[in-house]
Short mmCIF file of C-alpha atoms in Angstrom, two decimals:
data_model
loop_
_atom_site.label_atom_id
_atom_site.label_comp_id
_atom_site.label_asym_id
_atom_site.label_seq_id
_atom_site.Cartn_x
_atom_site.Cartn_y
_atom_site.Cartn_z
CA MET A 994 29.17 -15.04 -36.87
CA LEU A 995 28.07 -12.54 -39.50
CA ALA A 996 29.17 -13.26 -43.07
CA MET A 997 28.21 -12.55 -46.63
CA ASN A 998 26.19 -15.42 -48.13
CA TYR A 999 25.95 -16.00 -51.90
CA ARG A 1000 22.53 -17.28 -52.99
CA GLY A 1001 22.85 -17.11 -56.80
CA PRO A 1002 23.65 -14.61 -59.55
CA TYR A 1003 22.93 -11.04 -58.34
CA ARG A 1004 21.73 -12.38 -54.96
CA VAL A 1005 23.70 -12.07 -51.73
CA ARG A 1006 22.59 -11.56 -48.14
CA PRO A 1007 24.02 -11.23 -44.66
CA ASP A 1008 24.10 -14.54 -42.80
CA TYR A 1009 24.09 -14.04 -39.04
CA ASN A 1010 24.59 -17.70 -38.17
CA LYS A 1011 27.60 -18.84 -40.17
CA PRO A 1012 29.85 -21.05 -38.01
CA GLU A 1013 33.13 -19.42 -37.03
CA PRO A 1014 36.18 -20.80 -38.87
CA GLU A 1015 38.52 -23.25 -37.14
CA ILE A 1016 42.21 -24.11 -37.39
CA LEU A 1017 42.34 -27.00 -39.88
CA HIS A 1018 46.07 -27.08 -40.58
CA PRO A 1019 49.12 -26.43 -38.36
CA GLN A 1020 50.03 -23.34 -40.40
CA ASP A 1021 46.55 -21.75 -40.19
CA ALA A 1022 45.61 -18.54 -38.42
CA ILE A 1023 42.17 -17.18 -37.61
CA VAL A 1024 41.83 -13.48 -38.34
CA GLN A 1025 39.12 -11.14 -37.08
CA VAL A 1026 38.34 -8.89 -40.02
CA THR A 1027 38.64 -5.13 -39.57
CA ARG A 1028 38.11 -4.05 -43.18
CA SER A 1029 37.25 -5.90 -46.37
CA CYS A 1030 36.61 -4.69 -49.88
CA ILE A 1031 34.41 -5.68 -52.75
CA CYS A 1032 36.75 -6.14 -55.69
CA GLY A 1033 35.80 -5.64 -59.33
CA SER A 1034 36.58 -9.32 -59.81
CA ASP A 1035 34.07 -10.19 -57.07
CA LEU A 1036 31.45 -8.90 -59.48
CA HIS A 1037 32.27 -11.73 -61.90
CA ILE A 1038 31.31 -14.30 -59.26
CA TYR A 1039 28.38 -12.15 -58.10
CA HIS A 1040 27.14 -12.22 -61.70
CA GLY A 1041 27.44 -16.02 -61.82
CA LEU A 1042 30.25 -16.11 -64.38
CA VAL A 1043 32.84 -18.13 -62.44
CA PRO A 1044 32.29 -21.91 -62.57
CA ASP A 1045 31.88 -23.85 -59.31
CA THR A 1046 30.57 -20.96 -57.24
CA ARG A 1047 28.49 -22.77 -54.63
CA VAL A 1048 25.43 -21.37 -52.89
CA GLY A 1049 26.37 -20.44 -49.34
CA SER A 1050 29.86 -19.22 -50.27
CA THR A 1051 31.36 -16.17 -48.58
CA PHE A 1052 33.32 -13.95 -50.96
CA GLY A 1053 36.07 -11.47 -50.22
CA HIS A 1054 39.77 -11.64 -51.04
CA GLU A 1055 40.81 -8.16 -49.92
CA PHE A 1056 40.87 -7.80 -46.15
CA THR A 1057 42.78 -6.74 -43.08
CA GLY A 1058 42.30 -8.03 -39.58
CA ILE A 1059 43.58 -8.94 -36.15
CA VAL A 1060 45.07 -12.37 -35.54
CA VAL A 1061 42.99 -14.14 -32.87
CA ASP A 1062 44.35 -17.68 -33.05
CA VAL A 1063 47.26 -19.49 -34.69
CA GLY A 1064 48.05 -23.14 -35.41
CA PRO A 1065 51.03 -24.90 -33.78
CA GLY A 1066 53.18 -24.47 -36.90
CA VAL A 1067 52.89 -20.67 -37.10
CA GLU A 1068 56.04 -18.86 -35.97
CA LYS A 1069 55.85 -15.31 -37.30
CA LEU A 1070 52.39 -14.24 -36.14
CA LYS A 1071 50.75 -14.13 -32.72
CA PRO A 1072 47.29 -13.19 -31.46
CA GLY A 1073 46.83 -9.45 -31.48
CA ASP A 1074 48.93 -8.77 -34.59
CA GLN A 1075 47.24 -6.49 -37.12
CA VAL A 1076 47.74 -7.91 -40.58
CA LEU A 1077 46.93 -7.30 -44.21
CA VAL A 1078 46.28 -10.55 -46.04
CA PRO A 1079 47.26 -10.93 -49.72
CA PHE A 1080 44.50 -12.35 -51.86
CA ASN A 1081 46.71 -15.25 -53.02
CA ILE A 1082 47.07 -18.23 -50.71
CA ALA A 1083 50.69 -19.31 -51.07
CA CYS A 1084 52.66 -22.14 -49.42
CA GLY A 1085 56.11 -20.65 -49.92
CA SER A 1086 57.69 -24.03 -50.66
CA CYS A 1087 56.47 -25.22 -54.08
CA PRO A 1088 58.63 -24.39 -57.14
CA PHE A 1089 56.29 -21.54 -58.10
CA CYS A 1090 56.30 -19.86 -54.70
CA LYS A 1091 60.07 -20.33 -54.43
CA GLN A 1092 60.39 -18.32 -57.63
CA GLU A 1093 58.10 -15.62 -56.21
CA LEU A 1094 55.11 -16.59 -58.34
CA TYR A 1095 52.91 -16.43 -55.25
CA GLY A 1096 49.77 -16.19 -57.36
CA ASN A 1097 50.52 -19.60 -58.88
CA CYS A 1098 51.00 -21.72 -55.76
CA HIS A 1099 50.66 -25.46 -56.35
CA GLU A 1100 49.69 -26.34 -52.78
CA SER A 1101 46.64 -24.18 -52.19
CA ASN A 1102 44.06 -25.27 -54.74
CA PRO A 1103 43.07 -28.87 -55.45
CA GLU A 1104 40.22 -27.98 -57.80
CA ALA A 1105 42.22 -26.38 -60.62
CA THR A 1106 45.83 -26.30 -61.73
CA ALA A 1107 45.36 -23.15 -63.77
CA VAL A 1108 44.97 -20.89 -60.73
CA GLY A 1109 46.34 -20.81 -57.21
CA GLY A 1110 44.17 -20.59 -54.11
CA ILE A 1111 42.30 -17.32 -53.59
CA PHE A 1112 40.18 -16.36 -50.59
CA GLY A 1113 36.45 -16.33 -51.28
CA TYR A 1114 36.68 -16.85 -55.00
CA SER A 1115 34.68 -20.04 -55.75
CA HIS A 1116 35.80 -23.65 -55.58
CA THR A 1117 37.66 -23.10 -58.84
CA ALA A 1118 40.09 -21.12 -56.66
CA GLY A 1119 40.20 -23.62 -53.79
CA GLY A 1120 36.82 -23.34 -52.06
CA TYR A 1121 37.97 -21.02 -49.27
CA ASP A 1122 35.60 -18.72 -47.44
CA GLY A 1123 36.55 -15.09 -47.85
CA GLY A 1124 36.94 -11.95 -45.82
CA GLN A 1125 33.47 -10.44 -46.19
CA ALA A 1126 32.80 -11.84 -42.73
CA GLU A 1127 33.71 -11.27 -39.11
CA TYR A 1128 36.36 -14.03 -39.05
CA VAL A 1129 38.42 -15.84 -41.69
CA ARG A 1130 40.65 -18.88 -41.73
CA VAL A 1131 44.02 -17.88 -43.22
CA PRO A 1132 46.18 -20.82 -44.37
CA TYR A 1133 50.00 -20.58 -44.54
CA ALA A 1134 49.93 -17.74 -42.02
CA ASP A 1135 53.72 -17.36 -42.01
CA ILE A 1136 53.85 -16.72 -45.75
CA GLY A 1137 51.15 -14.29 -46.93
CA PRO A 1138 49.89 -12.16 -44.05
CA THR A 1139 52.00 -9.08 -43.41
CA ILE A 1140 51.98 -7.01 -40.23
CA ILE A 1141 50.61 -3.56 -40.95
CA PRO A 1142 53.21 -0.89 -40.16
CA PRO A 1143 52.02 1.14 -37.16
CA ASP A 1144 52.09 4.40 -39.13
CA MET A 1145 49.93 3.03 -41.94
CA ASP A 1146 46.20 3.76 -42.21
CA ILE A 1147 44.19 0.55 -42.19
CA GLU A 1148 42.29 1.71 -45.29
CA ASP A 1149 45.57 2.11 -47.19
CA ALA A 1150 46.59 -1.33 -45.94
CA VAL A 1151 43.44 -3.09 -47.12
CA LEU A 1152 44.00 -1.84 -50.65
CA LEU A 1153 47.52 -3.33 -50.61
CA THR A 1154 45.98 -6.81 -50.53
CA ASP A 1155 44.98 -6.73 -54.20
CA VAL A 1156 44.03 -3.58 -56.07
CA VAL A 1157 47.31 -1.69 -55.64
CA PRO A 1158 49.61 -4.67 -56.35
CA THR A 1159 47.46 -5.69 -59.32
CA GLY A 1160 47.57 -2.20 -60.81
CA TYR A 1161 51.29 -1.96 -60.09
CA GLN A 1162 52.05 -5.35 -61.62
CA ALA A 1163 49.98 -4.43 -64.68
CA ALA A 1164 52.36 -1.53 -65.26
CA GLU A 1165 55.41 -3.61 -64.32
CA MET A 1166 54.50 -6.34 -66.81
CA GLY A 1167 54.21 -3.63 -69.45
CA GLY A 1168 58.01 -3.28 -69.34
CA ILE A 1169 57.52 0.47 -69.57
CA LYS A 1170 60.54 2.42 -70.85
CA LYS A 1171 60.94 6.08 -69.91
CA GLY A 1172 58.82 8.16 -72.26
CA ASP A 1173 56.53 5.31 -73.35
CA THR A 1174 52.88 5.88 -74.19
CA VAL A 1175 50.80 3.55 -72.03
CA VAL A 1176 47.14 2.90 -72.78
CA ILE A 1177 44.95 1.39 -70.08
CA PHE A 1178 41.59 -0.10 -70.92
CA GLY A 1179 39.27 0.21 -67.95
CA ALA A 1180 38.86 2.97 -65.36
CA GLY A 1181 37.81 0.70 -62.52
CA PRO A 1182 39.93 0.56 -59.35
CA VAL A 1183 42.65 -1.59 -60.97
CA GLY A 1184 42.78 0.53 -64.12
CA ILE A 1185 42.98 3.68 -62.00
CA MET A 1186 45.86 2.18 -60.01
CA ALA A 1187 47.62 0.97 -63.17
CA ALA A 1188 47.46 4.52 -64.55
CA LYS A 1189 48.89 5.93 -61.34
CA CYS A 1190 51.66 3.31 -61.22
CA SER A 1191 52.61 3.72 -64.90
CA TRP A 1192 54.15 7.07 -63.97
CA LEU A 1193 56.35 5.34 -61.38
CA PHE A 1194 57.89 3.31 -64.22
CA GLY A 1195 58.58 6.44 -66.28
CA ALA A 1196 55.67 6.56 -68.71
CA GLY A 1197 55.68 9.66 -70.89
CA ARG A 1198 51.97 9.62 -71.60
CA VAL A 1199 49.14 7.71 -69.90
CA ILE A 1200 45.78 7.30 -71.60
CA VAL A 1201 42.74 5.59 -70.05
CA ILE A 1202 39.78 4.33 -72.08
CA ASP A 1203 36.38 3.55 -70.53
CA HIS A 1204 32.73 4.47 -71.04
CA VAL A 1205 31.68 5.48 -67.53
CA GLU A 1206 31.98 9.23 -67.40
CA TYR A 1207 32.33 9.67 -63.63
CA ARG A 1208 35.17 7.13 -63.56
CA LEU A 1209 36.96 8.88 -66.41
CA GLU A 1210 36.67 12.15 -64.50
CA PHE A 1211 38.02 10.45 -61.37
CA VAL A 1212 41.04 8.90 -63.09
CA ARG A 1213 41.90 12.18 -64.84
CA ASN A 1214 42.20 13.86 -61.45
CA TYR A 1215 43.61 10.99 -59.40
CA ALA A 1216 46.20 9.71 -61.87
CA GLN A 1217 46.87 12.98 -63.74
CA CYS A 1218 46.33 11.28 -67.09
CA GLU A 1219 44.27 11.60 -70.26
CA ALA A 1220 40.96 9.75 -70.25
CA TYR A 1221 38.52 9.18 -73.10
CA ASN A 1222 35.04 7.75 -73.44
CA PHE A 1223 34.98 5.09 -76.15
CA ARG A 1224 31.30 5.83 -76.79
CA SER A 1225 32.23 9.30 -78.00
CA ILE A 1226 35.37 8.38 -79.97
CA ASN A 1227 33.59 5.68 -81.96
CA ASP A 1228 36.57 3.49 -82.86
CA PRO A 1229 39.08 3.36 -79.98
CA VAL A 1230 41.73 1.56 -82.04
CA LEU A 1231 41.69 4.18 -84.77
CA PHE A 1232 41.60 6.94 -82.16
CA LEU A 1233 44.68 5.54 -80.42
CA LYS A 1234 46.55 5.06 -83.68
CA LYS A 1235 45.92 8.69 -84.57
CA ALA A 1236 46.90 9.76 -81.06
CA THR A 1237 50.27 8.03 -81.51
CA ASP A 1238 51.17 9.32 -85.00
CA ASN A 1239 49.65 6.17 -86.53
CA PHE A 1240 52.33 4.14 -84.74
CA GLY A 1241 50.41 2.45 -81.94
CA ALA A 1242 50.88 2.63 -78.19
CA ASP A 1243 54.09 1.25 -76.69
CA VAL A 1244 52.21 -0.62 -74.00
CA CYS A 1245 48.54 -1.56 -73.66
CA ILE A 1246 47.03 -2.80 -70.40
CA ASP A 1247 43.77 -4.75 -70.19
CA ALA A 1248 42.33 -3.87 -66.79
CA VAL A 1249 38.77 -4.85 -67.69
CA GLY A 1250 38.53 -8.60 -68.19
CA CYS A 1251 35.49 -10.66 -69.03
CA GLU A 1252 32.68 -8.13 -68.60
CA ALA A 1253 33.82 -5.53 -71.09
CA ALA A 1254 31.30 -3.35 -72.91
CA GLY A 1255 31.83 -1.86 -76.36
CA SER A 1256 31.16 -4.70 -78.79
CA ALA A 1257 27.69 -6.14 -79.31
CA LEU A 1258 29.12 -9.36 -80.74
CA GLN A 1259 31.44 -9.91 -77.77
CA THR A 1260 28.71 -8.97 -75.29
CA ILE A 1261 26.14 -11.36 -76.78
CA THR A 1262 28.48 -14.32 -77.28
CA GLY A 1263 30.50 -13.77 -74.11
CA ARG A 1264 28.22 -12.35 -71.46
CA ARG A 1265 24.73 -13.29 -72.54
CA LEU A 1266 25.11 -16.69 -74.26
CA MET A 1267 28.35 -17.65 -72.46
CA MET A 1268 29.70 -19.13 -75.69
CA GLN A 1269 33.09 -17.76 -74.68
CA ALA A 1270 34.66 -17.00 -71.32
CA GLY A 1271 33.17 -13.52 -71.14
CA SER A 1272 33.50 -10.55 -73.43
CA ALA A 1273 37.08 -9.93 -74.59
CA THR A 1274 36.50 -6.48 -76.11
CA ALA A 1275 39.22 -4.73 -74.11
CA LEU A 1276 41.82 -7.36 -74.98
CA HIS A 1277 40.79 -7.15 -78.62
CA TRP A 1278 41.33 -3.39 -78.57
CA ALA A 1279 44.62 -3.74 -76.69
CA ILE A 1280 46.07 -6.12 -79.27
CA ASN A 1281 45.00 -3.91 -82.14
CA SER A 1282 46.09 -0.63 -80.52
CA VAL A 1283 49.60 -1.57 -79.45
CA LYS A 1284 52.57 -0.92 -81.76
CA LYS A 1285 54.37 -3.68 -83.66
CA GLY A 1286 56.70 -5.35 -81.19
CA GLY A 1287 54.73 -3.78 -78.33
CA ILE A 1288 53.64 -5.29 -75.06
CA VAL A 1289 50.13 -6.16 -73.92
CA SER A 1290 49.76 -6.64 -70.19
CA ILE A 1291 46.65 -8.44 -68.96
CA VAL A 1292 45.33 -8.25 -65.42
CA GLY A 1293 41.63 -8.36 -66.27
CA VAL A 1294 39.98 -11.58 -65.14
CA TYR A 1295 38.81 -14.07 -67.76
CA GLY A 1296 37.08 -17.42 -67.41
CA PRO A 1297 38.84 -20.74 -67.94
CA THR A 1298 37.34 -21.79 -71.28
CA GLY A 1299 38.33 -19.54 -74.19
CA ASN A 1300 37.85 -16.16 -75.83
CA VAL A 1301 37.66 -14.74 -79.33
CA ILE A 1302 40.71 -12.49 -79.77
CA PRO A 1303 42.76 -11.59 -82.87
CA ILE A 1304 45.63 -13.98 -82.14
CA GLY A 1305 46.82 -13.67 -85.76
CA ASN A 1306 47.56 -10.01 -85.11
CA VAL A 1307 49.56 -10.98 -82.03
CA VAL A 1308 51.79 -13.12 -84.24
CA ASN A 1309 52.04 -10.76 -87.18
CA LYS A 1310 52.74 -7.71 -85.04
CA GLY A 1311 55.24 -9.55 -82.84
CA ILE A 1312 53.39 -8.62 -79.69
CA THR A 1313 54.55 -9.85 -76.31
CA ILE A 1314 51.65 -10.74 -74.03
CA ARG A 1315 52.37 -10.74 -70.31
CA ALA A 1316 49.83 -11.70 -67.71
CA ASN A 1317 49.42 -13.10 -64.25
CA GLN A 1318 47.58 -12.75 -60.99
CA ALA A 1319 49.50 -10.19 -58.96
CA SER A 1320 52.22 -11.67 -56.79
CA VAL A 1321 51.20 -9.59 -53.79
CA LYS A 1322 53.81 -10.83 -51.33
CA ARG A 1323 56.65 -10.07 -53.75
CA LEU A 1324 55.45 -6.52 -54.29
CA LEU A 1325 54.45 -5.57 -50.75
CA PRO A 1326 57.81 -4.23 -49.48
CA ARG A 1327 58.11 -1.81 -52.43
CA LEU A 1328 54.46 -0.78 -52.30
CA ILE A 1329 54.58 -0.12 -48.56
CA GLU A 1330 57.54 2.19 -49.29
CA HIS A 1331 55.54 4.00 -51.97
CA VAL A 1332 52.58 4.51 -49.64
CA ARG A 1333 54.74 5.72 -46.76
CA ALA A 1334 56.54 8.15 -49.08
CA GLY A 1335 53.22 9.51 -50.34
CA ARG A 1336 53.89 8.41 -53.92
CA LEU A 1337 50.76 6.24 -53.76
CA ASN A 1338 47.66 7.18 -51.81
CA PRO A 1339 45.36 4.17 -52.16
CA LYS A 1340 42.57 5.09 -49.76
CA GLU A 1341 41.62 8.08 -51.90
CA ILE A 1342 39.89 5.68 -54.29
CA ILE A 1343 37.48 4.51 -51.57
CA THR A 1344 34.15 6.13 -52.26
CA HIS A 1345 31.77 4.02 -50.16
CA ARG A 1346 31.88 2.49 -46.69
CA PHE A 1347 29.12 -0.01 -45.89
CA PRO A 1348 28.36 -1.87 -42.68
CA LEU A 1349 28.83 -5.59 -43.42
CA GLU A 1350 25.12 -6.07 -42.66
CA GLU A 1351 24.30 -4.03 -45.82
CA ILE A 1352 26.12 -6.43 -48.11
CA SER A 1353 23.24 -6.76 -50.61
CA ASP A 1354 23.06 -3.02 -51.22
CA ALA A 1355 26.85 -2.74 -51.31
CA TYR A 1356 27.13 -5.30 -54.11
CA ARG A 1357 24.32 -3.72 -56.09
CA THR A 1358 25.77 -0.23 -55.70
CA PHE A 1359 29.14 -1.36 -57.05
CA SER A 1360 27.75 -3.67 -59.73
CA ALA A 1361 25.28 -1.13 -61.14
CA LYS A 1362 27.79 1.74 -60.73
CA LEU A 1363 25.31 3.65 -58.58
CA ASP A 1364 26.12 6.85 -56.71
CA ASN A 1365 29.44 7.30 -58.58
CA CYS A 1366 30.87 4.24 -56.83
CA ILE A 1367 34.57 3.55 -57.45
CA LYS A 1368 35.62 1.34 -54.52
CA PRO A 1369 33.34 0.10 -51.72
CA ILE A 1370 34.64 -1.28 -48.45
CA LEU A 1371 32.80 -3.26 -45.78
CA ILE A 1372 33.15 -2.73 -42.06
CA PRO A 1373 32.17 -5.53 -39.65
CA PRO A 1374 30.28 -4.55 -36.46
CA ALA A 1375 33.25 -5.01 -34.07
CA ALA A 1376 35.45 -2.75 -36.21
CA ARG A 1377 32.88 0.04 -35.97
CA ALA A 1378 32.74 -0.03 -32.19
CA MET B 49 72.51 -29.77 -59.99
CA GLU B 50 73.44 -32.14 -62.83
CA ASN B 51 76.13 -31.06 -65.28
CA LEU B 52 74.19 -30.31 -68.44
CA GLU B 53 77.30 -29.49 -70.48
CA GLU B 54 78.54 -33.02 -69.85
CA LYS B 55 75.13 -34.58 -70.41
CA TYR B 56 74.72 -33.00 -73.83
CA ALA B 57 78.38 -33.00 -74.89
CA HIS B 58 77.50 -35.27 -77.82
CA ILE B 59 75.38 -32.50 -79.41
CA LYS B 60 77.59 -30.10 -81.32
CA GLY B 61 77.00 -26.50 -80.22
CA TRP B 62 74.65 -27.41 -77.36
CA GLY B 63 73.76 -24.28 -75.38
CA ILE B 64 76.16 -22.03 -77.25
CA ASP B 65 73.49 -19.34 -77.81
CA ALA B 66 71.82 -19.66 -74.43
CA ASP B 67 71.33 -16.21 -72.96
CA PRO B 68 70.35 -16.07 -69.29
CA ASP B 69 69.08 -12.51 -69.77
CA ASN B 70 66.56 -13.68 -72.39
CA GLU B 71 63.87 -14.12 -69.76
CA PRO B 72 60.56 -12.45 -70.56
CA THR B 73 59.15 -13.25 -67.13
CA TYR B 74 61.68 -10.92 -65.40
CA PRO B 75 61.09 -9.37 -62.85
CA ILE B 76 57.93 -11.28 -62.08
CA LYS B 77 59.66 -14.63 -61.78
CA LYS B 78 62.84 -15.09 -59.82
CA TRP B 79 64.39 -17.95 -61.79
CA THR B 80 65.97 -20.53 -59.48
CA GLY B 81 66.06 -23.64 -61.64
CA ASP B 82 63.44 -25.32 -59.43
CA ASP B 83 61.21 -25.80 -62.48
CA HIS B 84 63.49 -28.59 -63.66
CA LYS B 85 62.99 -30.48 -60.41
CA ARG B 86 59.28 -30.63 -61.31
CA LEU B 87 57.14 -31.51 -58.31
CA ASN B 88 59.94 -33.13 -56.31
CA TYR B 89 59.95 -30.70 -53.41
CA VAL B 90 59.27 -31.01 -49.70
CA ARG B 91 55.53 -30.51 -49.37
CA PRO B 92 53.97 -28.62 -46.47
CA PRO B 93 52.10 -30.76 -43.90
CA LEU B 94 48.84 -32.03 -45.38
CA GLN B 95 45.48 -30.86 -44.09
CA GLU B 96 43.48 -33.75 -42.68
CA GLN B 97 40.63 -34.56 -45.06
CA THR B 98 37.30 -34.55 -43.23
CA VAL B 99 34.90 -33.84 -46.09
CA GLU B 100 34.67 -34.72 -49.77
CA VAL B 101 36.92 -32.46 -51.84
CA LEU B 102 36.98 -32.78 -55.61
CA HIS B 103 40.30 -32.34 -57.32
CA SER B 104 41.42 -31.62 -60.85
CA ASN B 105 42.46 -34.79 -62.68
CA GLU B 106 45.49 -32.81 -63.85
CA ARG B 107 47.06 -33.27 -60.43
CA PRO B 108 47.69 -36.52 -58.53
CA GLY B 109 45.77 -35.59 -55.38
CA LEU B 110 44.72 -32.77 -53.12
CA SER B 111 46.83 -29.72 -52.43
CA ALA B 112 48.21 -29.42 -48.90
CA VAL B 113 45.44 -27.01 -47.88
CA TYR B 114 41.95 -26.31 -49.24
CA GLY B 115 38.56 -24.93 -48.28
CA THR B 116 36.06 -27.27 -46.68
CA SER B 117 32.93 -25.26 -46.01
CA LEU B 118 30.76 -26.45 -48.90
CA PRO B 119 31.44 -30.04 -49.96
CA PRO B 120 29.51 -31.21 -53.04
CA SER B 121 25.99 -32.35 -52.20
CA GLY B 122 22.61 -33.06 -53.78
CA VAL B 123 21.97 -33.06 -57.52
CA SER B 124 24.48 -30.25 -58.08
CA GLY B 125 27.10 -32.30 -56.24
CA SER B 126 26.54 -35.24 -58.60
CA ILE B 127 26.97 -32.93 -61.58
CA ARG B 128 30.17 -31.53 -60.07
CA ARG B 129 31.55 -35.06 -59.58
CA PHE B 130 30.79 -35.73 -63.25
CA ALA B 131 32.55 -32.48 -64.25
CA PHE B 132 35.73 -33.47 -62.44
CA LYS B 133 36.06 -36.57 -64.62
CA TYR B 134 37.18 -34.20 -67.35
CA SER B 135 40.38 -32.16 -67.44
CA GLU B 136 40.48 -28.39 -67.22
CA GLY B 137 41.03 -28.30 -70.97
CA LYS B 138 37.56 -29.69 -71.69
CA TRP B 139 34.39 -27.67 -72.08
CA ALA B 140 32.55 -30.61 -70.47
CA HIS B 141 34.35 -29.77 -67.23
CA TRP B 142 33.51 -26.08 -67.07
CA LEU B 143 30.05 -26.11 -68.62
CA SER B 144 29.01 -28.92 -66.28
CA LEU B 145 30.20 -26.84 -63.33
CA ILE B 146 28.23 -23.80 -64.53
CA PHE B 147 25.16 -26.02 -64.93
CA ALA B 148 25.72 -27.40 -61.43
CA ASP B 149 25.88 -23.83 -60.12
CA ARG B 150 22.44 -23.06 -61.60
CA VAL B 151 20.97 -26.26 -60.15
CA ASN B 152 22.55 -25.34 -56.83
CA VAL B 153 20.63 -22.03 -56.86
CA MET B 154 17.37 -24.00 -57.01
CA GLU B 155 18.63 -26.24 -54.19
CA GLY B 156 19.33 -23.06 -52.23
CA TYR B 157 15.65 -22.04 -52.47
CA VAL B 158 14.57 -25.51 -51.32
CA ASP B 159 17.03 -25.45 -48.40
CA ASP B 160 15.79 -22.00 -47.36
CA LEU B 161 12.15 -23.11 -47.42
CA LYS B 162 12.97 -26.34 -45.57
CA ALA B 163 14.62 -24.21 -42.89
CA GLY B 164 11.43 -22.12 -42.66
CA HIS B 165 13.04 -19.11 -44.32
CA VAL B 166 11.35 -17.42 -47.28
CA PRO B 167 14.16 -15.64 -49.13
CA ASN B 168 13.58 -11.95 -49.73
CA VAL B 169 14.89 -11.88 -53.28
CA PHE B 170 14.37 -8.13 -53.69
CA SER B 171 16.44 -7.42 -50.62
CA GLU B 172 19.12 -9.94 -51.65
CA GLN B 173 19.39 -8.26 -55.04
CA GLY B 174 19.94 -4.87 -53.42
CA TRP B 175 16.86 -3.18 -54.84
CA LYS B 176 16.87 -0.74 -51.91
CA ALA B 177 20.12 0.71 -53.23
CA MET B 178 18.74 0.76 -56.76
CA TRP B 179 15.62 2.61 -55.61
CA LYS B 180 17.67 5.10 -53.62
CA HIS B 181 20.18 5.91 -56.37
CA ASN B 182 18.40 5.16 -59.63
CA PRO B 183 14.60 5.18 -59.13
CA LYS B 184 14.02 5.79 -62.85
CA LEU B 185 15.70 2.50 -63.73
CA VAL B 186 13.65 0.68 -61.09
CA ALA B 187 10.47 2.27 -62.50
CA ARG B 188 11.46 1.21 -66.02
CA LYS B 189 12.16 -2.36 -64.90
CA VAL B 190 8.86 -2.57 -62.98
CA ALA B 191 6.95 -1.13 -65.96
CA GLY B 192 8.68 -3.62 -68.26
CA GLY B 193 7.79 -6.46 -65.91
CA ILE B 194 4.15 -5.38 -65.77
CA LEU B 195 4.04 -5.09 -69.58
CA VAL B 196 5.52 -8.55 -70.17
CA THR B 197 3.24 -10.13 -67.53
CA SER B 198 0.19 -8.42 -69.06
CA LEU B 199 1.10 -9.67 -72.55
CA VAL B 200 1.58 -13.23 -71.28
CA VAL B 201 -1.74 -13.13 -69.40
CA ALA B 202 -3.53 -11.67 -72.46
CA MET B 203 -2.07 -14.37 -74.73
CA LEU B 204 -3.09 -17.14 -72.32
CA TYR B 205 -6.58 -15.63 -72.05
CA ARG B 206 -6.97 -15.52 -75.85
CA LYS B 207 -5.74 -19.09 -76.15
CA SER B 208 -8.22 -20.35 -73.55
CA LYS B 209 -11.05 -18.43 -75.31
CA LYS B 210 -10.17 -20.09 -78.62
CA THR B 211 -10.17 -23.51 -76.96
CA GLU B 212 -13.60 -22.81 -75.46
CA ASN B 213 -15.00 -21.70 -78.89
CA PHE B 214 -13.58 -24.81 -80.52
CA LYS B 215 -15.29 -27.03 -77.92
CA GLU B 216 -18.64 -25.32 -78.60
#
């Protein structure tokens, strides 16, 4: 079959001879992919920043597809069902899944206890092949995969597998009170969605900080919020303090993670020398920009080692930090309602559609922010027919 | 569920200020009390192990399911096995894995060549898209590459000249 094939940092290619996946567990399903996305977090593995990313891996944790085969233990799905597949692989029976922490499953990742299993996200996340392929093995098929409502556009559905729930949970974890000022660092797809979702929780003011002008313009229009370029405001923390009567924002959201720009020291130590788990500039700004007793919500991806952040300020300001991988399954019923009611319109953030065969150019276009790229999706040959 | 009030009756005031609403993980976590049962739950059926799978030493064994497509192999595999001797809290674990990844890239080249495939690195890096959307950047990178190569060649040439003069 055709699948994306990782060859090393900044190097991927289409592999036309990857063996098709097989049922390896009674609760497995095999899904024929109809759409898959490249996620901003895929860029971290594409850039070689995630440990235990093996050559030959197939990435992709955001995908929809058609069920083509199921194991003997699968009861809720049958061949022919059109499903969206959450990026977390969750068993549904461990203490974490039982408490709806589906992103923290204990039975889907042998390689690390700090993260649950994720499709196509290195062996640190379980060593599963991902959805940037024609077919994928989907474990625990009765738990994660959700049948796409017949009235839902497949391109809305594919964004419900990660980017929308992650943006929504970023706002949810902010504990937003009606009238709150919410600051979001990062105008990538997740930051854009977090801005949009902050209004659903009653934010009074939404401010997005980034340095990529076309993304700032996009989020201003899409999420009806304020957006500022940190290159032109010099000191974002001071700017945000002044913008909030020297009080600080009620809620700050880090939607950037380990590849943040904006601080030479963080960039050199985090991204170039890898002396810390990426550059924590956005988190640094979030901690310093939030009010005393405020909440910092983190959905940006960081590596497993450690980062330089002002933890003393967290203590002295009495900040509550909330973070997790999005619990997609928990959020799906509400998010499907929002999409059907027109309160969220995910597919409007899709700017590029690539044939799966053009995977190398797709990654480069997204990574280098070429052609005003916000969100690229990949379409396998059979789904184009 | 055991009766905690009875269990801790000998401690004066035990639990008197406990507030079930004081739960900062709400609404992300639906508290059920299962945390206190630890890992004593009915596990899903276990996937049959057919290839080598490394597991964190912070857990007793494999999870019920896992990916199998790329078991550890070669020099990078040996480094990965070494890495998994250390817990996730140790830099030795993660830095070894990153090192193994870089070695694995070299192994990837060798495997390609052994299979009679010369990798087209420019295509794999998506330079076609770069050229289409940002030709100035491509031109700058090519010019930079030519400049650096020229400097290296010039330095090597001067060094070899000096060696020749010294011999004379």
